[in-house]
Tab-separated table of C-alpha atoms in Angstrom:
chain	number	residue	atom	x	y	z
A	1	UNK	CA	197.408	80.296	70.876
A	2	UNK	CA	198.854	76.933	69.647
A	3	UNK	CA	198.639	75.696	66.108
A	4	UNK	CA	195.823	73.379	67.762
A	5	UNK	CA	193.481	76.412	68.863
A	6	UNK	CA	194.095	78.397	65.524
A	7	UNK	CA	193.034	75.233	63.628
A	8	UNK	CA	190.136	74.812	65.637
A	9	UNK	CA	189.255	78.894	65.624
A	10	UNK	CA	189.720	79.191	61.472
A	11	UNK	CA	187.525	75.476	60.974
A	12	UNK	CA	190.662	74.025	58.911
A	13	UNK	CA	192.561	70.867	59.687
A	14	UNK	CA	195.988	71.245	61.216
A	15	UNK	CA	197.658	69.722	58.600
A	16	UNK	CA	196.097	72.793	55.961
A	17	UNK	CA	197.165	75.010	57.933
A	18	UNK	CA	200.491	73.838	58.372
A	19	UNK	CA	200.415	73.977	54.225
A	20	UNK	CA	199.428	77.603	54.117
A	21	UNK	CA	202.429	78.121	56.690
A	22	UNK	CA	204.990	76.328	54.271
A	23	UNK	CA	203.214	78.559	51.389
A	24	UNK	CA	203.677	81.465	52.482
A	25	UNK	CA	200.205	82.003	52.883
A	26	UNK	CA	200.281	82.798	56.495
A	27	UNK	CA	203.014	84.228	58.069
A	28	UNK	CA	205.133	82.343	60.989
A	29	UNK	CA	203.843	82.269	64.402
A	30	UNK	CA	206.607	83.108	67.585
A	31	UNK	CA	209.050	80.732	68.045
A	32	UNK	CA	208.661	79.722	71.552
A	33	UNK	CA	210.952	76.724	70.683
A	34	UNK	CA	212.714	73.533	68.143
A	35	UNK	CA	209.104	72.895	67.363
A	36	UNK	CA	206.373	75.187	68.515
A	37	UNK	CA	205.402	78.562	67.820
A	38	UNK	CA	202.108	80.662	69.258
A	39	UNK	CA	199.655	82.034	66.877
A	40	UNK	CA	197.344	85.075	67.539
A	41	UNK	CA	194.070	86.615	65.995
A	42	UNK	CA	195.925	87.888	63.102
A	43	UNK	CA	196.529	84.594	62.005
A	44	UNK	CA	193.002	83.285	62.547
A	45	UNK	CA	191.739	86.153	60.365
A	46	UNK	CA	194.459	85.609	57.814
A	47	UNK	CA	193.631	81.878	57.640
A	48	UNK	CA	189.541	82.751	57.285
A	49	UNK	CA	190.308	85.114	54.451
A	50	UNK	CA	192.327	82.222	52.551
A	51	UNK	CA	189.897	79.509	53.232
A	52	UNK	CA	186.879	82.467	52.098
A	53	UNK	CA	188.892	83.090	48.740
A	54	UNK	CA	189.274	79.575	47.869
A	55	UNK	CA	186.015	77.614	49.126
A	56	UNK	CA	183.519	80.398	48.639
A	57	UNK	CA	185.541	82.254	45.550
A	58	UNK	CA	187.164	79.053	44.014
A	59	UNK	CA	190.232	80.738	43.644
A	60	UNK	CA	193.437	78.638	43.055
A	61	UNK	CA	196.386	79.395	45.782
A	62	UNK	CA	198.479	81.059	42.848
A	63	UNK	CA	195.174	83.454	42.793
A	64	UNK	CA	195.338	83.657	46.349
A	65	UNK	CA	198.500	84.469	46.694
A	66	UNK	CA	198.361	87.334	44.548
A	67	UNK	CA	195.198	88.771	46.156
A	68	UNK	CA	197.590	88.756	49.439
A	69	UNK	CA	199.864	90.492	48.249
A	70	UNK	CA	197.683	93.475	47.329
A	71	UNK	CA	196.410	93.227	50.440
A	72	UNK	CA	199.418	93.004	52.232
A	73	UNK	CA	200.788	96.112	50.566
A	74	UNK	CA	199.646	98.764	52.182
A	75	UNK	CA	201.273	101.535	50.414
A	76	UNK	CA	198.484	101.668	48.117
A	77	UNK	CA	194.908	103.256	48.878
A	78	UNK	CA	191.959	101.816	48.450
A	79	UNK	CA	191.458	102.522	44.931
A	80	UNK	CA	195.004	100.994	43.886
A	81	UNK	CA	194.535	97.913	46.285
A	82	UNK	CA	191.050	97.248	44.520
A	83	UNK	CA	192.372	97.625	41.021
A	84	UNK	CA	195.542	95.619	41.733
A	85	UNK	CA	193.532	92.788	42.945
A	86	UNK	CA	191.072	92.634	39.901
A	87	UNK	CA	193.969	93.081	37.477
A	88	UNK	CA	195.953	90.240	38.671
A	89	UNK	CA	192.266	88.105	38.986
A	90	UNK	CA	191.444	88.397	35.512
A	91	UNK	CA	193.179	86.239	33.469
A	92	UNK	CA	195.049	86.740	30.030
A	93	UNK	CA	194.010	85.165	26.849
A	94	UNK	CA	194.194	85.512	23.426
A	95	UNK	CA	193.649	88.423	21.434
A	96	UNK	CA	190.074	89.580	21.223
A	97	UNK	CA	188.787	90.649	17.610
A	98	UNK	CA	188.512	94.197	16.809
A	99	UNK	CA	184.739	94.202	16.476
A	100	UNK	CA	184.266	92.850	20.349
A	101	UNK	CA	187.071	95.205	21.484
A	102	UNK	CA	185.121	98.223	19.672
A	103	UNK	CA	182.016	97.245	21.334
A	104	UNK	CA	183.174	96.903	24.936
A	105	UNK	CA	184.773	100.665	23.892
A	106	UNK	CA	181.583	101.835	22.929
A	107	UNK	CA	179.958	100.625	25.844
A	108	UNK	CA	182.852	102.047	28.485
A	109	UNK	CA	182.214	105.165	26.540
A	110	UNK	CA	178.127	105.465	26.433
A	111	UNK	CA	178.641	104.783	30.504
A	112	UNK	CA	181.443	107.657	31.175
A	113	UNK	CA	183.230	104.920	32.909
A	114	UNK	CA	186.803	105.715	33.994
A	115	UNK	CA	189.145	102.944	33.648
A	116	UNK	CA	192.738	102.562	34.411
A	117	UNK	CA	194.451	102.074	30.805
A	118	UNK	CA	195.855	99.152	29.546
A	119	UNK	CA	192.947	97.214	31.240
A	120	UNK	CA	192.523	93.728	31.116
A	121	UNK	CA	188.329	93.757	32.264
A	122	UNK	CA	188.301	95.436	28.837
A	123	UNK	CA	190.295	92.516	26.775
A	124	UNK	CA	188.868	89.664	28.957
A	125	UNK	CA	184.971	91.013	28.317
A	126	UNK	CA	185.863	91.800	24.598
A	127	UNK	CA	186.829	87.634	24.540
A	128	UNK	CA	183.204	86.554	26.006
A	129	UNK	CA	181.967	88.575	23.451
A	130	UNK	CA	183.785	86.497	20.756
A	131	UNK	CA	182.776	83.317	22.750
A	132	UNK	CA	178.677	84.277	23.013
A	133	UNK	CA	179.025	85.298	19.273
A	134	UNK	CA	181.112	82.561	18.236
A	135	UNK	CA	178.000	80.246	19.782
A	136	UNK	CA	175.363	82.583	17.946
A	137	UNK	CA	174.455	84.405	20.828
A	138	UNK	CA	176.215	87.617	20.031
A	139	UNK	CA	175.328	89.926	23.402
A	140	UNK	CA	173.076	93.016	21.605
A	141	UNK	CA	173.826	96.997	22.988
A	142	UNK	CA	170.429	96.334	25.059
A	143	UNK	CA	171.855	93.699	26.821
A	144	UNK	CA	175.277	94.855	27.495
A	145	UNK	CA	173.224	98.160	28.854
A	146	UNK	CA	171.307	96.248	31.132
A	147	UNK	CA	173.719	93.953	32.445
A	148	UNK	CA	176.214	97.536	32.925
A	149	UNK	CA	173.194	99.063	34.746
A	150	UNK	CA	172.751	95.887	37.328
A	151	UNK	CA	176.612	96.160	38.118
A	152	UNK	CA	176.749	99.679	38.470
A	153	UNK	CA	173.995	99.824	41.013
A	154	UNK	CA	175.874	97.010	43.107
A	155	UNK	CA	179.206	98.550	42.658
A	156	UNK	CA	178.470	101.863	43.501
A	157	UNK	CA	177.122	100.304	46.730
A	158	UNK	CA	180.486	97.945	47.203
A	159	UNK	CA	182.599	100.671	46.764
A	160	UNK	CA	180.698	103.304	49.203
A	161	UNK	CA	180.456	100.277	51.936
A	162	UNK	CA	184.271	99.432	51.703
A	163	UNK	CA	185.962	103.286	50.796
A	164	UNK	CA	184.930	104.159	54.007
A	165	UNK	CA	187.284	102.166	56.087
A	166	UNK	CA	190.849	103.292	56.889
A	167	UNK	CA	193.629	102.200	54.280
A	168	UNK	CA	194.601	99.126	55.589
A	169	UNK	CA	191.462	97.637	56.463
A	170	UNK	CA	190.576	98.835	53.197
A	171	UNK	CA	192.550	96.761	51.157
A	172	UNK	CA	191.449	93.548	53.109
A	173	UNK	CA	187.857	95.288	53.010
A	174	UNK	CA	188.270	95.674	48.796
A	175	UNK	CA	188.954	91.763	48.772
A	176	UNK	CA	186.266	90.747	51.225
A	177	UNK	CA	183.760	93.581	49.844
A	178	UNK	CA	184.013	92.810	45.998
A	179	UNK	CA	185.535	89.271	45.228
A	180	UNK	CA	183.881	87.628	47.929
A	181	UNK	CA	180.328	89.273	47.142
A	182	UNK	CA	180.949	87.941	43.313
A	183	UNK	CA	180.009	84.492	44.265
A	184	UNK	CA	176.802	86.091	46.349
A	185	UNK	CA	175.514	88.007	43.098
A	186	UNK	CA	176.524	84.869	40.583
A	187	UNK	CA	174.188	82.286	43.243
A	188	UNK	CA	171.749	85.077	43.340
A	189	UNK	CA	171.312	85.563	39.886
A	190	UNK	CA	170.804	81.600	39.102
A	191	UNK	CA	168.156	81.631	42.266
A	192	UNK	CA	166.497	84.029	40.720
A	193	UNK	CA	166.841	82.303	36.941
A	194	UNK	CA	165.233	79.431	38.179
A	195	UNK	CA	162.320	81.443	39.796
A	196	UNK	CA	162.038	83.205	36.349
A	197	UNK	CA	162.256	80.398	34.647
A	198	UNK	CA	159.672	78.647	36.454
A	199	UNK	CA	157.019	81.454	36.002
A	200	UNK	CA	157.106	81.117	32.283
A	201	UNK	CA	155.369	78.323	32.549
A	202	UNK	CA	157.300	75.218	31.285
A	203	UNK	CA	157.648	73.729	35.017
A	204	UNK	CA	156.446	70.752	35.683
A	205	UNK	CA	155.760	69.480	31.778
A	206	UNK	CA	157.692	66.340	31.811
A	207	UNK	CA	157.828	63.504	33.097
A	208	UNK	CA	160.725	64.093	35.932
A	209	UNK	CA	159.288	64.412	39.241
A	210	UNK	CA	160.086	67.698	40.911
A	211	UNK	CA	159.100	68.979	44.124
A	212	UNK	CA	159.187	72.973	44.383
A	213	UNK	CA	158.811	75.048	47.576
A	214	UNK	CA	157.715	78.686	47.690
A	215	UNK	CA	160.088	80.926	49.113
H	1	UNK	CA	186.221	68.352	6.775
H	2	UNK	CA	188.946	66.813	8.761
H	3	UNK	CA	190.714	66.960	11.878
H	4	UNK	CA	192.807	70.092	11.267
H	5	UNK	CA	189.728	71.995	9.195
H	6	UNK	CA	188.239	71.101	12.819
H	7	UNK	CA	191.264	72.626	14.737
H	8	UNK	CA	191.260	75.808	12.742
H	9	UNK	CA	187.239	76.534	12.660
H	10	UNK	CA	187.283	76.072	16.412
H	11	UNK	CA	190.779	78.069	17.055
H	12	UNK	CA	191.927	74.995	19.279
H	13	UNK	CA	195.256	73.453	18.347
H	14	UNK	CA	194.640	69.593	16.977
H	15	UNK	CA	196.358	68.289	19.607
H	16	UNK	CA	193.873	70.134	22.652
H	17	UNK	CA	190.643	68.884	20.075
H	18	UNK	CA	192.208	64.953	19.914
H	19	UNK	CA	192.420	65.738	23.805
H	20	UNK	CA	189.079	66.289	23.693
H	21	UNK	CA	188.218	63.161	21.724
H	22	UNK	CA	189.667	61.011	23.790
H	23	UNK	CA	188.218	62.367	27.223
H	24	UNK	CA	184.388	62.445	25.468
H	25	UNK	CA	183.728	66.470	25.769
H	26	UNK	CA	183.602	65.779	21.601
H	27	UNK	CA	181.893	63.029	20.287
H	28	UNK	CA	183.862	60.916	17.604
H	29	UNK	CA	183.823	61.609	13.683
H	30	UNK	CA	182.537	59.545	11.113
H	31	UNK	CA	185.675	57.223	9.967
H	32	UNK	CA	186.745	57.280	6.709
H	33	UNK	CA	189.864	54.520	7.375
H	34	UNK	CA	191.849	53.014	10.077
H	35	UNK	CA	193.397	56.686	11.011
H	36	UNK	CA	190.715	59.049	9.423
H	37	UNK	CA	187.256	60.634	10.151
H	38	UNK	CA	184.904	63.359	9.225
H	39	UNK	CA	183.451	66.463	11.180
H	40	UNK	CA	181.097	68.454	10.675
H	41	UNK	CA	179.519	72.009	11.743
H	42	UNK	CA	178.174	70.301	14.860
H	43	UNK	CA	181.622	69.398	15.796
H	44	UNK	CA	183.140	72.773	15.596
H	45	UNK	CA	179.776	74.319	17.304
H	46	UNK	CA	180.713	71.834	20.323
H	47	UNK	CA	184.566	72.801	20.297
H	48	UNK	CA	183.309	76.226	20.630
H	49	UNK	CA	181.550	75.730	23.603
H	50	UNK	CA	183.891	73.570	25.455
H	51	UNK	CA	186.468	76.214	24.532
H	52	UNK	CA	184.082	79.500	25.793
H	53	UNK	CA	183.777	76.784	29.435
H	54	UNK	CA	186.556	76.361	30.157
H	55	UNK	CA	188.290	79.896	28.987
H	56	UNK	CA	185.659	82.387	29.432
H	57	UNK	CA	183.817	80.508	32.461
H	58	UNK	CA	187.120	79.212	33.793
H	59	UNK	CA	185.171	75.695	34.252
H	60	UNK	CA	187.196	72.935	34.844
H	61	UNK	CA	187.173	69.661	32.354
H	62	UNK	CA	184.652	67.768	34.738
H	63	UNK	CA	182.284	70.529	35.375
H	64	UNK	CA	182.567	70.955	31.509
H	65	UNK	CA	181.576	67.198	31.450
H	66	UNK	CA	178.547	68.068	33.563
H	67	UNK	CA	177.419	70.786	31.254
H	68	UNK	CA	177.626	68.915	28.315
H	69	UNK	CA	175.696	65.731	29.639
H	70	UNK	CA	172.668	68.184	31.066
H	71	UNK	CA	172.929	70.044	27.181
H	72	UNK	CA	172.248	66.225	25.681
H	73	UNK	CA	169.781	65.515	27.582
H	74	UNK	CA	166.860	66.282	25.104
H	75	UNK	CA	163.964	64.965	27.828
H	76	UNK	CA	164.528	67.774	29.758
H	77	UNK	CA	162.365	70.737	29.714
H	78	UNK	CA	164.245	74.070	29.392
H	79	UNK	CA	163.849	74.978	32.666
H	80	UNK	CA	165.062	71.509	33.921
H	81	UNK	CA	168.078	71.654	31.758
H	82	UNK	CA	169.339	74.556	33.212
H	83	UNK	CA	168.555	73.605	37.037
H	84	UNK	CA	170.770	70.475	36.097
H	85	UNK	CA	173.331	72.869	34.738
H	86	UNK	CA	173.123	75.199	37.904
H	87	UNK	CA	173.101	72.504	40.761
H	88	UNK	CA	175.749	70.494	38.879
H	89	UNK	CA	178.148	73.513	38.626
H	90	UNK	CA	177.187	74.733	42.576
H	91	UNK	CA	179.700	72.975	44.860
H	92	UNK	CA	178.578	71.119	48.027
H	93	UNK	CA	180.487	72.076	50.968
H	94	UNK	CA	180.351	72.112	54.837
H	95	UNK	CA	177.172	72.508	56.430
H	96	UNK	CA	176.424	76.244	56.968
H	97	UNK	CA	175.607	77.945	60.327
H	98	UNK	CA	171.680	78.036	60.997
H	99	UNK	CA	171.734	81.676	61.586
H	100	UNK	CA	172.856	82.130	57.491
H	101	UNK	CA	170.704	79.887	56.507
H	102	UNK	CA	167.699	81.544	58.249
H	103	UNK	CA	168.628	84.804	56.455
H	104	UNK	CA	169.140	82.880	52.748
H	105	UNK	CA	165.037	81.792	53.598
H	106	UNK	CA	164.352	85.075	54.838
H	107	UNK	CA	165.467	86.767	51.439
H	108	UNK	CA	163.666	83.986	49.577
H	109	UNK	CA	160.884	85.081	51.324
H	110	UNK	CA	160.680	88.379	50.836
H	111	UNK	CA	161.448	88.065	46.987
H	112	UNK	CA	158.742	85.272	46.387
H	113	UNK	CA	161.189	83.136	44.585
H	114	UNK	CA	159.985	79.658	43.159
H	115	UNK	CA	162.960	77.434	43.642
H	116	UNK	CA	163.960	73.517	43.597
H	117	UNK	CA	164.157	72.296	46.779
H	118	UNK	CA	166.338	70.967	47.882
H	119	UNK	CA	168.622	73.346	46.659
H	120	UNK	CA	172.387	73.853	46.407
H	121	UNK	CA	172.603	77.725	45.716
H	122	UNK	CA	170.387	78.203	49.120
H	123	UNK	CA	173.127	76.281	51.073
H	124	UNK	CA	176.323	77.682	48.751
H	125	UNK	CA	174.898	81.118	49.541
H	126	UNK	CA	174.559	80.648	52.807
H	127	UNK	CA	178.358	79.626	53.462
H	128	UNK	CA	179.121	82.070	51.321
H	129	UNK	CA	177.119	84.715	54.132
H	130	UNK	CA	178.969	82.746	56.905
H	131	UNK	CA	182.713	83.355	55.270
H	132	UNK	CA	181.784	87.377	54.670
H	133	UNK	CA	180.587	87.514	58.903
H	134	UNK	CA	183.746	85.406	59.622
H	135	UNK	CA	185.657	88.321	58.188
H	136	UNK	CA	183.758	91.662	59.942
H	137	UNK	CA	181.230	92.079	56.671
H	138	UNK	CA	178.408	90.485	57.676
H	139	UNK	CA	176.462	90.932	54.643
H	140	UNK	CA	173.035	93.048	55.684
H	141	UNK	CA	169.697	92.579	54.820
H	142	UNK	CA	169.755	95.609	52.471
H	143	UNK	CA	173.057	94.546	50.979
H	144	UNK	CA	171.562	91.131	49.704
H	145	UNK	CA	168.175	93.105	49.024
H	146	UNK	CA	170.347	95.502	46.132
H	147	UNK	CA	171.929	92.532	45.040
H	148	UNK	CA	168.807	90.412	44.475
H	149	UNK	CA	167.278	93.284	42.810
H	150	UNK	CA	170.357	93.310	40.717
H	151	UNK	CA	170.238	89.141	39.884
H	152	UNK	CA	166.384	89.811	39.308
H	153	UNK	CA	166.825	92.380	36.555
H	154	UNK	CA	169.586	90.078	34.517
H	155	UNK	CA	168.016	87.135	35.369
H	156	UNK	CA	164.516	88.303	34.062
H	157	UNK	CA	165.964	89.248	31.293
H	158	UNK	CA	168.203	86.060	30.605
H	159	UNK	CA	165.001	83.679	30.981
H	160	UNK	CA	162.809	85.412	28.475
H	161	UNK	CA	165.934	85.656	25.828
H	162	UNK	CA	166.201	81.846	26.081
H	163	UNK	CA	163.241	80.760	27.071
H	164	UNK	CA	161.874	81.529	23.666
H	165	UNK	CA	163.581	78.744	21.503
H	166	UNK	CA	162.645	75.101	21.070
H	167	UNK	CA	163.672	72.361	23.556
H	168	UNK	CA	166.824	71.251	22.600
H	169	UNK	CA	168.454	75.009	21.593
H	170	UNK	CA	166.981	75.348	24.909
H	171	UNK	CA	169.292	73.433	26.942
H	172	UNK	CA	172.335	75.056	24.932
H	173	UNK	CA	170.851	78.066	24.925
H	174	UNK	CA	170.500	77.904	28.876
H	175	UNK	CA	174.383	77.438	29.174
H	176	UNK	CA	175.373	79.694	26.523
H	177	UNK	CA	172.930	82.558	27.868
H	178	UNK	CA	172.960	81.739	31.662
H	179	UNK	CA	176.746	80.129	32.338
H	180	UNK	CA	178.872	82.595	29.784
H	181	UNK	CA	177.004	85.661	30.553
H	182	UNK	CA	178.041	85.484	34.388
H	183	UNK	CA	181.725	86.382	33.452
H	184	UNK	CA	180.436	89.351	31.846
H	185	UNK	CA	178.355	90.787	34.646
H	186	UNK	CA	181.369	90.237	37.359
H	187	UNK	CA	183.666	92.027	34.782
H	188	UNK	CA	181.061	94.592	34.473
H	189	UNK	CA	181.018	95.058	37.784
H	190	UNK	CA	184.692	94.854	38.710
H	191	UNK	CA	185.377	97.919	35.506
H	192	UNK	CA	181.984	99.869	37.580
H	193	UNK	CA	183.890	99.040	40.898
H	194	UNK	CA	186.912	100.964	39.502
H	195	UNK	CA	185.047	103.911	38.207
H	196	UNK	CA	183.172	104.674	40.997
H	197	UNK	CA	185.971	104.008	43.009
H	198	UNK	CA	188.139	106.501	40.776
H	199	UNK	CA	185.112	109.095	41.644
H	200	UNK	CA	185.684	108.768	45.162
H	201	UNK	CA	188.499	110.268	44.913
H	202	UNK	CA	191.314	108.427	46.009
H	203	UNK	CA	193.082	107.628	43.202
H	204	UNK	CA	196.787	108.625	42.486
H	205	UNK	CA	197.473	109.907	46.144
H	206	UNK	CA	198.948	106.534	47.325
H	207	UNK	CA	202.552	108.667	48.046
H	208	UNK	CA	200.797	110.678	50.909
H	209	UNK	CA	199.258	107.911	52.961
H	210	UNK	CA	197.105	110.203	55.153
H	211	UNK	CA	194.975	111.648	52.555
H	212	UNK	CA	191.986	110.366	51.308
H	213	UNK	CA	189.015	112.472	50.650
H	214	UNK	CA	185.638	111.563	52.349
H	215	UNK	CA	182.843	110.653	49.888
């Protein structure tokens, strides 16, 4: 297909998609001349995937970019793909303090979780730790517990949906199958926040007009 | 205490905190002379948050803005303050197809959820439903079922830690315990994602691309 038809096929304008090409962020088409090249469905996938990680993930194209090239390697299994993709997602910060970095220990250790080592989940949860406590909201055992026991029971279901697949699918499928299913359980969570919120009773008590629909 | 008592208690440089001065995320100090002015706890307690937005969240300055206008908004009931805070931080995008959006209601429906209408998370989830189907993982009706059940136990939990202080804690409270707690459930999830992906066993064979074990 021409650039025209993959524009059309991936929903982006021609002149994004001529961005991602100078990127890097899809590979060339065939040259079928000076000036014109022919696309196929590779490229209309490829150019889905970016437009999925940065509209519905909000990643930046430096963040993109890396997530490609985990995907794009396919030397690595499934398991390597996945944690080279969250590794290079989660960003480095300053040093957590030793009391956070005990606790997310603690907690790693009460679930048996096996984690590769260094690992920077570990550093960047130890440093929302410091944040919630630094804001006297210091995240107790109980909660840590329950939030570990809602992502367990999703990410024992990612991982058994996406393992499945052949290798290279696999590392496409541990992009598509984790990061973007994070924005799903974020907007999920706040959907059901408000609905939470809204049964304890303080809907509705001032003076802003609201209209609410049941489900 | 002054401007660099300020920069230390908040662990900001004095430079980042005068940025913040000038672009209103802190509101000015008492003036003591032409150059001079006072802070107080209230100012480090906002530096604190601004800093957890924008590093632990990842928010950007004028979602930060956003948050910080819904917090100081004192009318607002709790659970008002932290719809603000949700539908100001959930982007707007294209329209999505009909078909998500029918399955967004369906789930709605079948969880009994009490929401604003209209409302941004039903149409961010479903383009966020149309990008996964766009790629080959259309996400089921059981897949979003685990997740909601998921959201529902953290969010449940969330509301009635919150929901128990006054009004205006309430609003900060909503942010602090809603907006920096959703970092720590996707790391959560991404450090469960690699366990259970280390227990399917898969990991350190990447230099014989054929084998994987099944389940």
């Amino acid at each position: 297909m021409w650039m025209s038809d993959l524009a059309a096929a991936s929903g982006l304008p021609v002149a994004t998609v001529k961005f991602y090409l100078r990127e890097g962020l899809l590979p060339p088409g065939e040259a079928t001349g000076a000036t014109r090249a022919r696309y196929d469905d590779g490229h209309v996938r490829r150019l889905r995937l970016v437009r999925a990680l940065t509209e519905v993930a909000g990643l930046r194209l430096d963040a993109v970019r890396a997530v490609l090239a985990a995907v794009d390697d396919d030397s690595r299994t499934f398991h390597e793909a996945m944690g080279s993709v969250h590794h290079r997602l989660t960003a480095e910060g300053a040093e957590p303090s030793a009391a956070s970095i005990a606790q997310v220990d603690a907690l790693v250790e009460r679930r048996g979780w096996q984690l590769y080592d260094p690992n920077p989940h570990r550093m960047a949860l130890a440093r929302a730790l410091d944040a919630l406590a630094g804001l006297d909201h210091a995240a107790s055992e109980d909660l840590l517990d329950d939030y570990a026991d809602a992502a367990e029971a999703v990410a024992r279901r990612d991982v058994a949906s996406v393992g499945r697949e052949d290798r290279v699918a696999g590392a496409e499928a541990a992009v598509v199958g984790t990061l973007l299913l994070e924005p799903v359980l974020l907007l999920l969570r706040r959907m059901a926040q408000e609905d939470a919120s809204a049964r304890m009773g303080d809907r509705g008590v001032s003076s802003a007009p609201t209209s609410r629909r049941r489900g």
